[in-house]
Structures are given as structure tokens and as C-alpha cells.
């Protein structure tokens, strides 16, 4: 049906590439571009003979708008799928504007200098994308992404109004290391060590990191401790889902992870402030990233399941109603299919689904849009078709 370009060659990109190549009627041509071309070539080699998709590879610096523009103009894709780092969202979006190309990502922009993330700078490009009749889909991973789709689906089919949303992200996997992160260590540690925030009664309330703890019994995983974090979909859902009184985001962490993280924080290894070492300026968190296990190496080691979803409380026909929509993903099954564990799988599959809806002209809203602004039904169908089937539980246990 058309050409797409994926920027990135990490675990999430690997899954998205595999899934695009399974969906080869939509993705007839695919370019994989990354700073390290050899990674792109390796994935291409794995897929030879397994797909009708014509794959090409290229080297590109995703921070360099001119390089991006030249590559996009040369290949002429309908859509650029940004699976690079969140730091690079704005440069890739600017290149898409300069080349009249649709855009999709899985996480909102983060500044390398500040451990803070919000949609402000991407939303500011809304009129620019509209003026060129372009679609920019923001956050088509799982959280953000599927959590927004679940919310839009619940609003469309199950509720007259949604008053409370609790997003629960449980990784019940075990990789055997005392301390490792399941996705980019720099992004992961910045996220979990930041202050928490949740939306209530029209404003965001800030908490200390890991201050609010709850226990929940997750289907196929069991009882886990989970902690309130700030996550970017709270910003967009509080804006786009009407009737909201409160939205919270919880993520599970084991005690070993938390103990190691606290020690690293105490000795300054999670800092993003540059220091001088042997005449060179280094960022401690970036050095830590270099010595931690590569998340891509965790795939063959990881066993267990993830369970991610949303608990909704609201009203239907004047009566109170509670609903839980979630997905369970198996680490070993994900690795067997794509060579990546479930954390990458649960992000890469939704990236492909959202991209396929743009490529197929099913999602056509223009401007910078979060996923919950689109029709959720074709995306929900895609989850069942492409490996992330959802479960609907009525009258679930609530989070206090």
C-alpha cells in the first residue's frame, strides 16, 4: 500500500519492524534508519525470505534536521515512525513538516537537560501540521498509547461519563539480574526518580518519588507492589476525556530494583548534571547507562508476563459503573516471535497498529493528535489481530 520509514533500531523498533513486515499488504516498502546502520542491516537480514515488504536501510543522525530532511526526500515515505529517543521528537517532527510527511511516535518529547516531559512543545506544532494537511500521532505505544485507546473505547461504548481512571502497569518478568532496566536505562531512571504527579479536580498534584504505594493482585502475575508515577498520558487524557475528576498512573517495582536505585541516587549516579572527570565532562546517568545491561540483551533471559491496563469508574444511564480493560503479554512468547521481550513488544505492536491506520487512511485527523482523539475501534481490532488481545473485566477490584 505504501512506503514507511522507521527511525530507530532498538528493541521497540525491532518489534515494530517485525510487525510491519507481517502486515506487508499495508507496509509494502520499509526503510529502517538509525545512527548505527549495522543494527538496521542485522534486523533486515533476519527478515529476508519471511516477508513481501521491501526493506532498505540507512544511516541517519536523528538530531540533525537537515540529514533527516535529505533522507526523507530521497526515500519519500508516506509516514515516519519515530522509534528513536524522546529527545529527538522535535527534530524528527520538524523534518516531517519540511518534507510534508505524516509522523507518529510512542513517547512525548523530553529535553536532555531537564528531567521533565510534557506535550507542550509538540502540541505547539498543531497548526503547522494542520496547515500542511498532515497528521502527527503522539504516543502510539502502550502507555501512552493503548491506555488512551482503552479510554476512548470505554468512553465510546461503556460510559456516559468517566470520572476516575487508574492506569496500572505491571511487569511481572524476571531477567535474573540484580538491577537492570527493561527499556533505555537513561529514560527509565529519569522517569522513576522524578517526582510523582496525578490529576485531580482540575489540577495536577505533586508527590515525592515513590511516596504513594499500593498493592494489587494482577491476573496471571499475582500480587505486586505498585507506586504512583507521573506519566505523559495523564496530561492528554485529562484534556481529552470529558467528566474526569482524577487520573493516576501506577507502576510495579520489585524491592531489589528500588534498593539499587536508591543506592545509585545516594551516590549521585542518577544525576543528569554534568561533572568533570579526568579532564572530560560526563553525565553520571549516561555513564551508568553504559555499564548497565543493554535492555536488548534481556530478551532471552526474561520469563513471566506483563499486565497493563486501565480501571475506569463513571456513570452509565445514571448508574455507577466500574470497568477494567487490560492486556497480558508473555515475555518468552514475545521473544520467540520477534527477538525482543514483552516491554518492547507491548510498545512496538501498537506503534505498527497506529501507523497502519495512517497508511490505510483510516485515521485522518490533521494536526498533532493524541491517540484517544481518534476512533478507537479499528485500533482495538488491531490489538486482537496482531498479538496484544485485550480483556474486559466488569466490576473489578478498585485501587483505593
Short mmCIF file of C-alpha atoms in Angstrom, two decimals:
data_model
loop_
_atom_site.label_atom_id
_atom_site.label_comp_id
_atom_site.label_asym_id
_atom_site.label_seq_id
_atom_site.Cartn_x
_atom_site.Cartn_y
_atom_site.Cartn_z
CA UNK A 1 0.00 0.00 0.00
CA UNK A 2 2.90 2.38 0.58
CA UNK A 3 6.26 3.36 1.98
CA UNK A 4 7.03 3.99 5.63
CA UNK A 5 10.25 4.90 7.41
CA UNK A 6 11.18 3.72 10.91
CA UNK A 7 13.83 5.75 12.74
CA UNK A 8 15.49 3.65 15.42
CA UNK A 9 16.85 0.13 15.73
CA UNK A 10 16.41 -0.73 19.41
CA UNK A 11 14.04 -3.25 20.98
CA UNK A 12 10.81 -1.34 20.25
CA UNK A 13 11.88 -0.65 16.67
CA UNK A 14 12.75 -4.33 16.20
CA UNK A 15 9.23 -5.36 17.21
CA UNK A 16 7.58 -2.69 15.07
CA UNK A 17 9.69 -3.72 12.05
CA UNK A 18 8.76 -7.38 12.51
CA UNK A 19 5.08 -6.45 12.77
CA UNK A 20 5.19 -4.10 9.76
CA UNK A 21 6.70 -6.97 7.78
CA UNK A 22 3.90 -9.31 8.93
CA UNK A 23 1.45 -6.65 7.73
CA UNK A 24 3.09 -6.48 4.31
CA UNK A 25 -0.08 -5.61 2.42
CA UNK A 26 -0.04 -2.22 4.15
CA UNK A 27 3.73 -1.78 4.54
CA UNK A 28 4.88 -2.71 1.05
CA UNK A 29 8.15 -0.78 1.44
CA UNK A 30 10.01 -0.01 4.65
CA UNK A 31 13.18 1.92 5.36
CA UNK A 32 14.97 1.34 8.69
CA UNK A 33 17.24 4.26 9.60
CA UNK A 34 19.45 4.68 12.65
CA UNK A 35 22.69 6.28 13.78
CA UNK A 36 24.17 2.74 13.68
CA UNK A 37 23.33 1.27 10.26
CA UNK A 38 24.70 -2.16 11.18
CA UNK A 39 21.80 -2.64 13.61
CA UNK A 40 19.35 -1.92 10.80
CA UNK A 41 21.15 -4.33 8.50
CA UNK A 42 21.02 -7.06 11.14
CA UNK A 43 17.24 -6.81 11.50
CA UNK A 44 16.82 -6.74 7.72
CA UNK A 45 18.92 -9.89 7.41
CA UNK A 46 16.70 -11.70 9.93
CA UNK A 47 13.60 -10.94 7.85
CA UNK A 48 14.89 -11.96 4.42
CA UNK A 49 12.51 -14.54 2.95
CA UNK A 50 9.90 -14.01 5.68
CA UNK A 51 8.04 -11.02 4.22
CA UNK A 52 6.95 -9.40 0.98
CA UNK A 53 7.91 -6.00 2.39
CA UNK A 54 10.86 -4.48 0.55
CA UNK A 55 13.29 -3.38 3.27
CA UNK A 56 16.05 -0.83 2.83
CA UNK A 57 18.39 0.58 5.47
CA UNK A 58 20.20 3.87 6.03
CA UNK A 59 22.37 5.76 8.48
CA UNK A 60 20.98 8.99 9.92
CA UNK A 61 21.58 11.29 12.87
CA UNK A 62 18.09 11.86 14.29
CA UNK A 63 19.24 15.07 15.97
CA UNK A 64 20.19 16.58 12.61
CA UNK A 65 17.14 18.03 10.84
CA UNK A 66 19.00 18.55 7.55
CA UNK A 67 20.15 14.92 7.46
CA UNK A 68 16.61 13.76 8.21
CA UNK A 69 15.16 16.01 5.51
CA UNK A 70 17.61 14.73 2.91
CA UNK A 71 16.86 11.09 3.75
CA UNK A 72 13.08 11.58 3.80
CA UNK A 73 13.17 13.45 0.48
CA UNK A 74 15.27 10.69 -1.02
CA UNK A 75 13.02 7.83 0.14
CA UNK A 76 9.65 9.70 0.04
CA UNK A 77 7.70 7.74 2.68
CA UNK A 78 4.08 8.47 3.46
CA UNK A 79 4.83 8.21 7.18
CA UNK A 80 7.82 8.48 9.51
CA UNK A 81 7.57 6.25 12.59
CA UNK A 82 9.77 7.75 15.29
CA UNK A 83 11.15 4.95 17.49
CA UNK A 84 14.33 6.80 18.40
CA UNK A 85 14.79 8.57 21.76
CA UNK A 86 12.21 11.05 23.13
CA UNK A 87 14.95 13.69 22.97
CA UNK A 88 14.67 13.53 19.18
CA UNK A 89 10.91 14.01 18.77
CA UNK A 90 11.12 17.68 17.84
CA UNK A 91 13.90 17.32 15.26
CA UNK A 92 12.05 14.47 13.54
CA UNK A 93 8.76 16.39 13.62
CA UNK A 94 10.46 19.43 12.06
CA UNK A 95 11.87 17.23 9.31
CA UNK A 96 8.40 15.83 8.64
CA UNK A 97 7.00 19.35 8.33
CA UNK A 98 9.75 20.33 5.89
CA UNK A 99 9.08 17.24 3.73
CA UNK A 100 5.25 17.08 4.00
CA UNK A 101 5.31 13.68 5.69
CA UNK A 102 2.97 12.21 8.31
CA UNK A 103 4.50 11.48 11.75
CA UNK A 104 3.99 9.01 14.62
CA UNK A 105 5.84 8.42 17.91
CA UNK A 106 5.43 6.39 21.10
CA UNK A 107 6.56 8.83 23.82
CA UNK A 108 6.46 12.59 24.26
CA UNK A 109 9.37 14.97 23.98
CA UNK A 110 11.97 15.12 26.76
CA UNK A 111 14.72 17.69 26.99
CA UNK A 112 18.18 16.13 27.51
CA UNK A 113 18.99 18.92 30.00
CA UNK A 114 15.91 18.61 32.23
CA UNK A 115 14.23 15.55 33.73
CA UNK A 116 10.82 16.82 32.70
CA UNK A 117 8.45 15.74 29.98
CA UNK A 118 5.24 17.25 28.64
CA UNK A 119 3.37 17.69 25.36
CA UNK A 120 3.61 21.49 25.26
CA UNK A 121 6.25 21.75 22.54
CA UNK A 122 4.65 19.06 20.39
CA UNK A 123 1.14 20.47 20.80
CA UNK A 124 2.58 23.86 19.77
CA UNK A 125 3.16 22.37 16.29
CA UNK A 126 -0.54 21.62 15.81
CA UNK A 127 -1.27 24.50 13.42
CA UNK A 128 1.93 23.79 11.46
CA UNK A 129 0.82 20.22 10.78
CA UNK A 130 -2.76 21.28 10.03
CA UNK A 131 -1.58 23.93 7.57
CA UNK A 132 0.18 21.21 5.57
CA UNK A 133 -2.74 18.74 5.86
CA UNK A 134 -0.53 16.38 7.89
CA UNK A 135 -1.24 14.01 10.78
CA UNK A 136 1.15 13.75 13.74
CA UNK A 137 0.14 10.96 16.13
CA UNK A 138 1.62 11.43 19.60
CA UNK A 139 2.12 8.42 21.86
CA UNK A 140 1.14 5.28 19.96
CA UNK A 141 2.90 2.82 22.27
CA UNK A 142 1.19 1.08 25.17
CA UNK A 143 1.41 3.69 27.92
CA UNK A 144 0.99 6.18 26.41
CA UNK A 145 -0.93 4.68 23.53
CA UNK A 146 -3.11 1.67 24.24
CA UNK A 147 -4.09 3.23 27.57
CA UNK A 148 -5.52 6.17 25.60
CA UNK A 149 -7.26 3.80 23.18
CA UNK A 150 -8.78 1.87 26.09
CA UNK A 151 -10.02 5.18 27.50
CA UNK A 152 -11.55 6.29 24.20
CA UNK A 153 -13.15 2.86 23.72
CA UNK A 154 -14.64 2.92 27.23
CA UNK A 155 -15.99 6.43 26.65
CA UNK A 156 -17.49 5.45 23.29
CA UNK A 157 -19.07 2.12 24.24
CA UNK A 158 -19.32 1.72 28.01
CA UNK A 159 -19.86 5.06 29.79
CA UNK A 160 -21.80 8.29 29.54
CA UNK A 161 -19.05 9.88 31.61
CA UNK A 162 -15.75 8.65 33.05
CA UNK A 163 -14.84 10.20 36.40
CA UNK A 164 -11.82 8.19 37.55
CA UNK A 165 -9.05 6.39 35.67
CA UNK A 166 -6.29 4.35 37.30
CA UNK A 167 -3.63 3.15 34.86
CA UNK A 168 -1.81 0.06 36.17
CA UNK A 169 1.48 -1.02 34.58
CA UNK A 170 2.73 -4.34 35.93
CA UNK A 171 5.87 -6.08 34.70
CA UNK A 172 5.97 -9.49 36.34
CA UNK A 173 9.04 -10.54 34.36
CA UNK A 174 12.32 -11.76 35.86
CA UNK A 175 15.58 -11.33 33.93
CA UNK A 176 17.85 -12.67 36.66
CA UNK A 177 19.99 -9.54 37.08
CA UNK A 178 20.14 -7.75 40.47
CA UNK A 179 19.49 -4.45 38.63
CA UNK A 180 18.64 -3.73 35.01
CA UNK A 181 16.05 -1.68 33.16
CA UNK A 182 13.62 -3.10 30.61
CA UNK A 183 13.97 -0.14 28.26
CA UNK A 184 16.55 2.61 27.74
CA UNK A 185 18.19 2.99 31.19
CA UNK A 186 18.57 6.75 30.91
CA UNK A 187 14.89 7.30 30.09
CA UNK A 188 13.72 4.69 32.60
CA UNK A 189 15.70 6.04 35.57
CA UNK A 190 14.82 9.66 34.80
CA UNK A 191 11.16 8.66 34.75
CA UNK A 192 11.03 6.70 38.00
CA UNK A 193 13.27 9.02 40.04
CA UNK A 194 11.26 12.13 39.17
CA UNK A 195 8.55 13.48 41.45
CA UNK A 196 5.15 11.84 41.07
CA UNK A 197 2.08 13.70 39.87
CA UNK A 198 -1.58 12.89 39.44
CA UNK A 199 -4.55 14.84 38.13
CA UNK A 200 -7.44 15.62 40.48
CA UNK A 201 -10.23 18.21 40.39
CA UNK A 202 -8.80 20.18 37.50
CA UNK A 203 -5.16 20.37 38.58
CA UNK A 204 -2.02 18.28 38.98
CA UNK A 205 -0.90 17.35 42.49
CA UNK A 206 2.81 16.62 43.04
CA UNK A 207 4.19 13.89 45.28
CA UNK A 208 7.66 12.78 46.28
CA UNK A 209 9.17 9.96 44.18
CA UNK A 210 7.63 6.61 45.20
CA UNK A 211 5.68 8.30 48.01
CA UNK A 212 2.34 6.62 47.22
CA UNK A 213 2.34 2.82 47.25
CA UNK A 214 -0.49 0.35 46.67
CA UNK A 215 -0.72 -3.43 46.29
CA UNK A 216 -2.76 -5.04 43.51
CA UNK A 217 -3.45 -8.66 42.54
CA UNK A 218 -2.75 -8.82 38.80
CA UNK A 219 -4.32 -11.51 36.63
CA UNK A 220 -1.70 -14.17 35.63
CA UNK A 221 1.01 -12.29 37.59
CA UNK A 222 -0.14 -12.15 41.21
CA UNK A 223 0.14 -9.58 43.98
CA UNK A 224 2.63 -6.79 43.32
CA UNK A 225 3.61 -3.52 44.97
CA UNK A 226 3.00 -0.55 42.68
CA UNK A 227 3.96 3.09 43.02
CA UNK A 228 2.40 6.31 41.76
CA UNK A 229 4.43 7.97 38.99
CA UNK A 230 3.77 10.76 36.57
CA UNK A 231 3.22 9.58 33.01
CA UNK A 232 2.53 11.74 29.99
CA UNK A 233 -0.86 10.28 29.08
CA UNK A 234 -2.27 11.87 32.24
CA UNK A 235 -1.75 15.24 30.57
CA UNK A 236 -3.58 14.35 27.38
CA UNK A 237 -6.34 12.21 28.94
CA UNK A 238 -7.19 14.95 31.45
CA UNK A 239 -7.72 17.20 28.44
CA UNK A 240 -9.49 14.78 26.08
CA UNK A 241 -11.71 12.54 28.26
CA UNK A 242 -14.68 14.53 29.48
CA UNK A 243 -16.00 14.24 33.02
CA UNK A 244 -12.62 13.33 34.53
CA UNK A 245 -12.19 14.05 38.24
CA UNK A 246 -8.99 12.08 38.82
CA UNK A 247 -6.37 10.15 36.82
CA UNK A 248 -3.48 8.26 38.39
CA UNK A 249 -0.67 6.10 36.99
CA UNK A 250 0.90 3.22 38.94
CA UNK A 251 3.89 1.04 38.01
CA UNK A 252 5.15 -2.07 39.78
CA UNK A 253 8.71 -2.36 41.08
CA UNK A 254 10.46 -5.14 42.95
CA UNK A 255 12.36 -4.41 46.16
CA UNK A 256 15.72 -5.25 44.57
CA UNK A 257 15.18 -2.63 41.86
CA UNK A 258 14.17 0.02 44.39
CA UNK A 259 17.09 -0.73 46.72
CA UNK A 260 19.65 -0.50 43.91
CA UNK A 261 18.04 2.67 42.54
CA UNK A 262 18.15 4.34 45.97
CA UNK A 263 21.83 3.48 46.37
CA UNK A 264 22.62 4.87 42.92
CA UNK A 265 20.69 8.06 43.71
CA UNK A 266 22.52 8.45 47.03
CA UNK A 267 25.94 8.38 45.36
CA UNK A 268 24.90 10.71 42.52
CA UNK A 269 24.86 8.17 39.69
CA UNK A 270 21.34 9.08 38.55
CA UNK A 271 22.17 12.78 38.16
CA UNK A 272 21.85 14.44 34.74
CA UNK A 273 24.08 17.35 35.82
CA UNK A 274 27.49 17.12 34.04
CA UNK A 275 30.60 16.59 36.14
CA UNK A 276 34.27 16.78 35.21
CA UNK A 277 36.22 13.52 35.32
CA UNK A 278 39.86 13.23 34.20
CA UNK A 279 39.58 16.39 32.16
CA UNK A 280 36.35 15.35 30.44
CA UNK A 281 32.77 16.36 31.10
CA UNK A 282 30.46 13.39 31.68
CA UNK A 283 26.82 12.98 32.75
CA UNK A 284 26.63 10.38 35.57
CA UNK A 285 23.34 8.89 34.33
CA UNK A 286 24.75 8.45 30.83
CA UNK A 287 27.81 6.68 32.29
CA UNK A 288 25.51 4.44 34.33
CA UNK A 289 23.60 3.60 31.16
CA UNK A 290 26.86 2.47 29.58
CA UNK A 291 27.65 -0.02 32.36
CA UNK A 292 24.16 -1.45 32.88
CA UNK A 293 22.95 -4.45 30.84
CA UNK A 294 21.65 -3.46 27.41
CA UNK A 295 17.83 -3.86 27.51
CA UNK A 296 18.07 -5.65 24.16
CA UNK A 297 20.11 -8.38 25.88
CA UNK A 298 17.33 -9.17 28.36
CA UNK A 299 15.06 -10.90 25.84
CA UNK A 300 16.43 -14.45 26.07
CA UNK A 301 16.73 -14.19 29.88
CA UNK A 302 13.30 -12.81 30.76
CA UNK A 303 10.45 -15.02 31.94
CA UNK A 304 7.00 -14.10 33.16
CA UNK A 305 4.27 -11.75 31.99
CA UNK A 306 3.26 -8.10 31.83
CA UNK A 307 -0.23 -6.91 32.71
CA UNK A 308 -1.09 -3.33 31.70
CA UNK A 309 -4.48 -1.68 31.64
CA UNK A 310 -6.95 0.90 32.92
CA UNK A 311 -9.58 0.77 35.64
CA UNK A 312 -12.48 3.12 34.85
CA UNK A 313 -15.13 4.46 37.22
CA UNK A 314 -18.01 6.52 35.92
CA UNK A 315 -21.67 6.50 35.06
CA UNK A 316 -23.91 4.82 32.51
CA UNK A 317 -27.63 5.62 32.32
CA UNK A 318 -27.37 7.43 35.64
CA UNK A 319 -25.85 4.46 37.48
CA UNK A 320 -22.32 3.98 38.83
CA UNK A 321 -20.19 1.66 36.72
CA UNK A 322 -16.68 0.18 37.07
CA UNK A 323 -14.67 -1.44 34.27
CA UNK A 324 -11.14 -2.78 33.79
CA UNK A 325 -9.59 -3.20 30.33
CA UNK A 326 -6.14 -4.78 30.22
CA UNK A 327 -3.68 -6.90 28.26
CA UNK A 328 -1.42 -9.73 29.39
CA UNK A 329 1.77 -10.30 27.38
CA UNK A 330 4.23 -13.18 27.85
CA UNK A 331 7.95 -12.30 27.74
CA UNK A 332 9.04 -15.66 26.33
CA UNK A 333 6.37 -15.69 23.62
CA UNK A 334 7.29 -12.14 22.60
CA UNK A 335 10.96 -13.10 22.34
CA UNK A 336 10.18 -16.24 20.36
CA UNK A 337 8.28 -14.18 17.78
CA UNK A 338 10.40 -11.04 17.49
CA UNK A 339 13.65 -11.47 19.43
CA UNK A 340 12.55 -8.87 22.00
CA UNK A 341 10.94 -9.13 25.44
CA UNK A 342 7.40 -8.07 26.31
CA UNK A 343 8.20 -4.48 27.34
CA UNK A 344 9.44 -3.80 23.80
CA UNK A 345 6.65 -5.92 22.30
CA UNK A 346 3.87 -4.03 24.07
CA UNK A 347 5.22 -0.75 22.66
CA UNK A 348 6.26 -1.89 19.18
CA UNK A 349 2.98 -3.61 18.28
CA UNK A 350 0.82 -0.51 18.99
CA UNK A 351 3.29 1.61 17.01
CA UNK A 352 2.68 -0.60 13.98
CA UNK A 353 -1.10 -0.60 14.50
CA UNK A 354 -1.30 3.19 14.72
CA UNK A 355 0.99 3.52 11.70
CA UNK A 356 -1.13 1.08 9.68
CA UNK A 357 -4.24 3.20 10.35
CA UNK A 358 -2.49 6.26 8.93
CA UNK A 359 -1.06 4.32 5.99
CA UNK A 360 -4.56 2.96 5.24
CA UNK A 361 -6.21 6.41 5.53
CA UNK A 362 -8.42 5.19 8.39
CA UNK A 363 -7.07 7.74 10.87
CA UNK A 364 -7.17 11.04 9.01
CA UNK A 365 -7.46 13.79 11.65
CA UNK A 366 -4.90 16.53 10.96
CA UNK A 367 -2.58 18.31 13.36
CA UNK A 368 -0.78 16.96 16.42
CA UNK A 369 -3.15 14.43 17.94
CA UNK A 370 -3.03 12.04 20.87
CA UNK A 371 -4.38 8.58 20.16
CA UNK A 372 -7.54 8.97 22.25
CA UNK A 373 -8.73 11.65 19.80
CA UNK A 374 -9.11 9.04 17.02
CA UNK A 375 -11.74 6.33 16.56
CA UNK A 376 -10.57 3.53 18.90
CA UNK A 377 -12.46 0.67 17.23
CA UNK A 378 -10.04 -0.19 14.40
CA UNK A 379 -7.12 0.01 16.83
CA UNK A 380 -8.87 -2.33 19.28
CA UNK A 381 -9.45 -4.77 16.41
CA UNK A 382 -5.75 -4.50 15.58
CA UNK A 383 -4.75 -5.39 19.16
CA UNK A 384 -6.61 -8.69 18.90
CA UNK A 385 -5.24 -9.37 15.41
CA UNK A 386 -1.57 -8.51 15.95
CA UNK A 387 -0.73 -10.08 19.30
CA UNK A 388 -2.00 -7.92 22.18
CA UNK A 389 -5.56 -9.17 22.83
CA UNK A 390 -7.46 -7.21 25.44
CA UNK A 391 -9.59 -8.44 28.34
CA UNK A 392 -12.62 -6.59 29.72
CA UNK A 393 -13.41 -7.21 33.38
CA UNK A 394 -16.62 -5.82 34.82
CA UNK A 395 -16.83 -4.79 38.48
CA UNK A 396 -13.08 -5.25 39.14
CA UNK A 397 -11.24 -4.69 42.38
CA UNK A 398 -10.58 -0.95 42.66
CA UNK A 399 -7.47 0.91 43.82
CA UNK A 400 -8.15 2.93 46.97
#
